[in-house]
Amino acid sequence: MTMNHAAIYRSHPQVVAIFDDRGAFDAAGNQVQLDQAKVDSAAVIVAQEQALSTAQRNRATAYTTEADPLFFKAQRGEATIEEWQAKVAEIRSRYPYPGDQP
């Protein structure tokens, strides 16, 4: 069984090593008894943080490759500000942050 390492480290700060086949250990090499409820709660937070990080990374890439060129075209009169704003809104919709309303 694979353990959720990120959630264990977050919920049990004394843990310095995790072995899926042996458990979690502190700096002195003592096995740490894991509180599964704490691990489960931390797993939710870790998943939210990972989803936010992924959305931020995807948005940044899309802004750079899709929205920024439109903005510069709008500055030169080759596109409209409305086209750029629509692209930004579409990117935000495509890569929503956790908790964003649709």
Tab-separated table of N, CA and C in Angstrom:
chain	number	residue	atom	x	y	z
A	1	MET	N	0.845	-1.186	0.000
A	1	MET	CA	0.000	0.000	0.000
A	1	MET	C	0.888	1.247	0.000
A	2	THR	N	0.636	2.141	-0.925
A	2	THR	CA	1.417	3.367	-1.012
A	2	THR	C	0.843	4.418	-0.078
A	3	MET	N	1.716	5.025	0.689
A	3	MET	CA	1.299	6.053	1.639
A	3	MET	C	1.333	7.417	0.958
A	4	ASN	N	0.485	8.317	1.438
A	4	ASN	CA	0.468	9.685	0.933
A	4	ASN	C	1.545	10.465	1.686
A	5	HIS	N	2.739	10.488	1.143
A	5	HIS	CA	3.886	11.077	1.828
A	5	HIS	C	3.668	12.548	2.166
A	6	ALA	N	3.160	13.323	1.206
A	6	ALA	CA	2.974	14.759	1.441
A	6	ALA	C	2.003	14.996	2.598
A	7	ALA	N	0.936	14.221	2.663
A	7	ALA	CA	-0.045	14.387	3.736
A	7	ALA	C	0.540	13.948	5.079
A	8	ILE	N	1.351	12.920	5.076
A	8	ILE	CA	1.977	12.460	6.327
A	8	ILE	C	2.954	13.506	6.841
A	9	TYR	N	3.809	14.029	5.972
A	9	TYR	CA	4.756	15.066	6.407
A	9	TYR	C	4.016	16.301	6.926
A	10	ARG	N	2.914	16.646	6.286
A	10	ARG	CA	2.146	17.829	6.696
A	10	ARG	C	1.460	17.602	8.039
A	11	SER	N	0.925	16.413	8.250
A	11	SER	CA	0.147	16.141	9.463
A	11	SER	C	0.991	15.677	10.647
A	12	HIS	N	2.190	15.203	10.374
A	12	HIS	CA	3.074	14.695	11.417
A	12	HIS	C	4.471	15.293	11.211
A	13	PRO	N	4.682	16.521	11.675
A	13	PRO	CA	5.946	17.212	11.386
A	13	PRO	C	7.188	16.526	11.941
A	14	GLN	N	7.028	15.627	12.880
A	14	GLN	CA	8.187	14.921	13.439
A	14	GLN	C	8.700	13.833	12.496
A	15	VAL	N	7.933	13.481	11.494
A	15	VAL	CA	8.328	12.436	10.554
A	15	VAL	C	9.390	12.985	9.602
A	16	VAL	N	10.487	12.234	9.474
A	16	VAL	CA	11.565	12.626	8.558
A	16	VAL	C	11.793	11.604	7.458
A	17	ALA	N	11.219	10.403	7.598
A	17	ALA	CA	11.380	9.365	6.579
A	17	ALA	C	10.126	8.504	6.539
A	18	ILE	N	9.743	8.139	5.324
A	18	ILE	CA	8.574	7.279	5.123
A	18	ILE	C	8.964	6.157	4.179
A	19	PHE	N	8.647	4.948	4.600
A	19	PHE	CA	8.872	3.769	3.764
A	19	PHE	C	7.524	3.086	3.623
A	20	ASP	N	7.062	2.942	2.395
A	20	ASP	CA	5.738	2.364	2.178
A	20	ASP	C	5.595	0.987	2.806
A	21	ASP	N	6.678	0.237	2.870
A	21	ASP	CA	6.600	-1.120	3.408
A	21	ASP	C	6.859	-1.208	4.910
A	22	ARG	N	7.369	-0.118	5.523
A	22	ARG	CA	7.708	-0.186	6.949
A	22	ARG	C	7.037	0.882	7.805
A	23	GLY	N	6.632	2.001	7.220
A	23	GLY	CA	5.977	3.048	7.992
A	23	GLY	C	6.739	4.353	8.000
A	24	ALA	N	6.394	5.200	8.969
A	24	ALA	CA	6.990	6.531	9.088
A	24	ALA	C	7.895	6.575	10.315
A	25	PHE	N	8.993	7.352	10.201
A	25	PHE	CA	9.987	7.379	11.265
A	25	PHE	C	10.417	8.809	11.570
A	26	ASP	N	10.789	9.036	12.849
A	26	ASP	CA	11.296	10.350	13.253
A	26	ASP	C	12.816	10.380	13.083
A	27	ALA	N	13.435	11.503	13.468
A	27	ALA	CA	14.876	11.686	13.272
A	27	ALA	C	15.714	10.685	14.050
A	28	ALA	N	15.182	10.171	15.155
A	28	ALA	CA	15.922	9.196	15.962
A	28	ALA	C	15.741	7.771	15.451
A	29	GLY	N	14.947	7.604	14.391
A	29	GLY	CA	14.722	6.270	13.841
A	29	GLY	C	13.564	5.529	14.470
A	30	ASN	N	12.826	6.213	15.341
A	30	ASN	CA	11.661	5.594	15.982
A	30	ASN	C	10.460	5.649	15.043
A	31	GLN	N	9.705	4.565	15.025
A	31	GLN	CA	8.508	4.543	14.192
A	31	GLN	C	7.460	5.463	14.811
A	32	VAL	N	6.806	6.246	13.951
A	32	VAL	CA	5.770	7.177	14.388
A	32	VAL	C	4.416	6.561	14.094
A	33	GLN	N	3.570	6.515	15.119
A	33	GLN	CA	2.201	6.044	14.929
A	33	GLN	C	1.420	7.146	14.231
A	34	LEU	N	0.865	6.825	13.089
A	34	LEU	CA	0.145	7.823	12.310
A	34	LEU	C	-1.312	7.892	12.726
A	35	ASP	N	-1.810	9.116	12.867
A	35	ASP	CA	-3.223	9.367	13.128
A	35	ASP	C	-3.886	9.502	11.760
A	36	GLN	N	-4.621	8.482	11.342
A	36	GLN	CA	-5.181	8.449	9.989
A	36	GLN	C	-6.133	9.609	9.737
A	37	ALA	N	-6.854	10.053	10.747
A	37	ALA	CA	-7.757	11.194	10.573
A	37	ALA	C	-6.962	12.455	10.224
A	38	LYS	N	-5.813	12.647	10.872
A	38	LYS	CA	-4.956	13.790	10.562
A	38	LYS	C	-4.393	13.670	9.148
A	39	VAL	N	-3.983	12.467	8.778
A	39	VAL	CA	-3.440	12.243	7.437
A	39	VAL	C	-4.517	12.530	6.390
A	40	ASP	N	-5.730	12.047	6.633
A	40	ASP	CA	-6.829	12.265	5.691
A	40	ASP	C	-7.142	13.751	5.540
A	41	SER	N	-7.160	14.489	6.641
A	41	SER	CA	-7.407	15.940	6.588
A	41	SER	C	-6.299	16.650	5.822
A	42	ALA	N	-5.082	16.262	6.091
A	42	ALA	CA	-3.948	16.865	5.396
A	42	ALA	C	-3.980	16.531	3.907
A	43	ALA	N	-4.446	15.344	3.560
A	43	ALA	CA	-4.507	14.936	2.156
A	43	ALA	C	-5.439	15.849	1.363
A	44	VAL	N	-6.509	16.283	1.985
A	44	VAL	CA	-7.436	17.203	1.319
A	44	VAL	C	-6.724	18.521	1.015
A	45	ILE	N	-5.988	19.037	1.994
A	45	ILE	CA	-5.257	20.298	1.822
A	45	ILE	C	-4.182	20.147	0.757
A	46	VAL	N	-3.450	19.050	0.803
A	46	VAL	CA	-2.392	18.800	-0.189
A	46	VAL	C	-2.997	18.747	-1.592
A	47	ALA	N	-4.113	18.069	-1.757
A	47	ALA	CA	-4.765	17.973	-3.072
A	47	ALA	C	-5.207	19.350	-3.564
A	48	GLN	N	-5.737	20.172	-2.652
A	48	GLN	CA	-6.148	21.526	-3.031
A	48	GLN	C	-4.945	22.364	-3.456
A	49	GLU	N	-3.856	22.249	-2.707
A	49	GLU	CA	-2.641	22.993	-3.053
A	49	GLU	C	-2.092	22.550	-4.405
A	50	GLN	N	-2.130	21.249	-4.665
A	50	GLN	CA	-1.646	20.736	-5.946
A	50	GLN	C	-2.538	21.202	-7.096
A	51	ALA	N	-3.854	21.214	-6.873
A	51	ALA	CA	-4.780	21.680	-7.906
A	51	ALA	C	-4.567	23.163	-8.194
A	52	LEU	N	-4.357	23.958	-7.151
A	52	LEU	CA	-4.100	25.384	-7.334
A	52	LEU	C	-2.796	25.598	-8.096
A	53	SER	N	-1.760	24.882	-7.717
A	53	SER	CA	-0.462	25.012	-8.383
A	53	SER	C	-0.566	24.641	-9.861
A	54	THR	N	-1.281	23.589	-10.164
A	54	THR	CA	-1.463	23.163	-11.552
A	54	THR	C	-2.232	24.217	-12.344
A	55	ALA	N	-3.309	24.741	-11.761
A	55	ALA	CA	-4.096	25.775	-12.440
A	55	ALA	C	-3.251	27.031	-12.671
A	56	GLN	N	-2.467	27.425	-11.670
A	56	GLN	CA	-1.607	28.610	-11.822
A	56	GLN	C	-0.591	28.410	-12.946
A	57	ARG	N	0.019	27.240	-12.983
A	57	ARG	CA	1.012	26.935	-14.012
A	57	ARG	C	0.357	26.916	-15.396
A	58	ASN	N	-0.814	26.277	-15.506
A	58	ASN	CA	-1.509	26.209	-16.792
A	58	ASN	C	-1.961	27.595	-17.255
A	59	ARG	N	-2.472	28.400	-16.313
A	59	ARG	CA	-2.883	29.758	-16.672
A	59	ARG	C	-1.690	30.574	-17.151
A	60	ALA	N	-0.596	30.499	-16.435
A	60	ALA	CA	0.586	31.283	-16.808
A	60	ALA	C	1.045	30.934	-18.220
A	61	THR	N	1.049	29.655	-18.547
A	61	THR	CA	1.440	29.230	-19.888
A	61	THR	C	0.456	29.751	-20.929
A	62	ALA	N	-0.826	29.617	-20.644
A	62	ALA	CA	-1.844	30.070	-21.597
A	62	ALA	C	-1.822	31.590	-21.757
A	63	TYR	N	-1.615	32.310	-20.665
A	63	TYR	CA	-1.514	33.771	-20.790
A	63	TYR	C	-0.348	34.136	-21.700
A	64	THR	N	0.785	33.496	-21.480
A	64	THR	CA	1.986	33.810	-22.257
A	64	THR	C	1.814	33.477	-23.736
A	65	THR	N	1.209	32.334	-24.018
A	65	THR	CA	1.123	31.884	-25.416
A	65	THR	C	-0.130	32.354	-26.143
A	66	GLU	N	-1.198	32.672	-25.398
A	66	GLU	CA	-2.457	33.011	-26.048
A	66	GLU	C	-2.915	34.450	-25.793
A	67	ALA	N	-2.921	34.879	-24.538
A	67	ALA	CA	-3.478	36.190	-24.198
A	67	ALA	C	-2.492	37.329	-24.453
A	68	ASP	N	-1.249	37.135	-24.075
A	68	ASP	CA	-0.268	38.214	-24.245
A	68	ASP	C	-0.129	38.651	-25.704
A	69	PRO	N	-0.041	37.715	-26.649
A	69	PRO	CA	0.040	38.159	-28.045
A	69	PRO	C	-1.173	38.995	-28.471
A	70	LEU	N	-2.355	38.630	-27.987
A	70	LEU	CA	-3.555	39.420	-28.307
A	70	LEU	C	-3.470	40.816	-27.697
A	71	PHE	N	-2.938	40.902	-26.484
A	71	PHE	CA	-2.796	42.201	-25.832
A	71	PHE	C	-1.883	43.109	-26.656
A	72	PHE	N	-0.773	42.560	-27.104
A	72	PHE	CA	0.154	43.369	-27.889
A	72	PHE	C	-0.442	43.745	-29.248
A	73	LYS	N	-1.214	42.838	-29.834
A	73	LYS	CA	-1.922	43.177	-31.073
A	73	LYS	C	-2.923	44.296	-30.825
A	74	ALA	N	-3.608	44.246	-29.688
A	74	ALA	CA	-4.567	45.301	-29.359
A	74	ALA	C	-3.856	46.640	-29.205
A	75	GLN	N	-2.674	46.638	-28.633
A	75	GLN	CA	-1.915	47.879	-28.496
A	75	GLN	C	-1.522	48.452	-29.864
A	76	ARG	N	-1.312	47.576	-30.831
A	76	ARG	CA	-0.938	48.024	-32.178
A	76	ARG	C	-2.161	48.288	-33.052
A	77	GLY	N	-3.370	48.039	-32.516
A	77	GLY	CA	-4.584	48.252	-33.294
A	77	GLY	C	-4.940	47.093	-34.204
A	78	GLU	N	-4.296	45.940	-34.017
A	78	GLU	CA	-4.553	44.760	-34.855
A	78	GLU	C	-5.597	43.831	-34.246
A	79	ALA	N	-5.992	44.090	-33.034
A	79	ALA	CA	-7.041	43.336	-32.336
A	79	ALA	C	-7.680	44.321	-31.361
A	80	THR	N	-8.767	43.900	-30.746
A	80	THR	CA	-9.438	44.787	-29.796
A	80	THR	C	-9.133	44.359	-28.367
A	81	ILE	N	-9.282	45.301	-27.459
A	81	ILE	CA	-9.131	44.992	-26.031
A	81	ILE	C	-10.179	43.957	-25.630
A	82	GLU	N	-11.349	44.028	-26.233
A	82	GLU	CA	-12.418	43.066	-25.928
A	82	GLU	C	-12.015	41.644	-26.308
A	83	GLU	N	-11.299	41.485	-27.415
A	83	GLU	CA	-10.821	40.150	-27.816
A	83	GLU	C	-9.828	39.622	-26.781
A	84	TRP	N	-8.941	40.493	-26.338
A	84	TRP	CA	-7.971	40.107	-25.314
A	84	TRP	C	-8.692	39.738	-24.018
A	85	GLN	N	-9.654	40.574	-23.586
A	85	GLN	CA	-10.396	40.301	-22.347
A	85	GLN	C	-11.169	38.982	-22.456
A	86	ALA	N	-11.734	38.715	-23.625
A	86	ALA	CA	-12.454	37.452	-23.829
A	86	ALA	C	-11.495	36.266	-23.723
A	87	LYS	N	-10.282	36.411	-24.245
A	87	LYS	CA	-9.290	35.331	-24.162
A	87	LYS	C	-8.890	35.094	-22.715
A	88	VAL	N	-8.671	36.163	-21.954
A	88	VAL	CA	-8.323	36.028	-20.537
A	88	VAL	C	-9.453	35.310	-19.793
A	89	ALA	N	-10.698	35.696	-20.052
A	89	ALA	CA	-11.846	35.042	-19.396
A	89	ALA	C	-11.928	33.568	-19.781
A	90	GLU	N	-11.649	33.269	-21.052
A	90	GLU	CA	-11.697	31.873	-21.512
A	90	GLU	C	-10.613	31.051	-20.827
A	91	ILE	N	-9.426	31.611	-20.663
A	91	ILE	CA	-8.341	30.907	-19.979
A	91	ILE	C	-8.709	30.660	-18.521
A	92	ARG	N	-9.268	31.653	-17.863
A	92	ARG	CA	-9.687	31.483	-16.464
A	92	ARG	C	-10.755	30.400	-16.341
A	93	SER	N	-11.637	30.345	-17.314
A	93	SER	CA	-12.682	29.320	-17.307
A	93	SER	C	-12.092	27.932	-17.571
A	94	ARG	N	-11.124	27.865	-18.463
A	94	ARG	CA	-10.485	26.590	-18.816
A	94	ARG	C	-9.666	26.033	-17.661
A	95	TYR	N	-9.023	26.922	-16.906
A	95	TYR	CA	-8.165	26.503	-15.790
A	95	TYR	C	-8.641	27.185	-14.501
A	96	PRO	N	-9.777	26.749	-13.970
A	96	PRO	CA	-10.310	27.408	-12.769
A	96	PRO	C	-9.463	27.080	-11.526
A	97	TYR	N	-9.436	28.037	-10.638
A	97	TYR	CA	-8.800	27.783	-9.334
A	97	TYR	C	-9.776	27.007	-8.484
A	98	PRO	N	-9.264	26.154	-7.568
A	98	PRO	CA	-10.169	25.438	-6.674
A	98	PRO	C	-11.037	26.446	-5.923
A	99	GLY	N	-12.319	26.210	-5.916
A	99	GLY	CA	-13.251	27.102	-5.235
A	99	GLY	C	-13.828	28.180	-6.118
A	100	ASP	N	-13.295	28.349	-7.347
A	100	ASP	CA	-13.878	29.317	-8.272
A	100	ASP	C	-15.290	28.880	-8.640
A	101	GLN	N	-16.154	29.842	-8.768
A	101	GLN	CA	-17.518	29.554	-9.191
A	101	GLN	C	-17.557	29.476	-10.714
A	102	PRO	N	-18.278	28.499	-11.263
A	102	PRO	CA	-18.359	28.375	-12.739
A	102	PRO	C	-19.109	29.516	-13.368
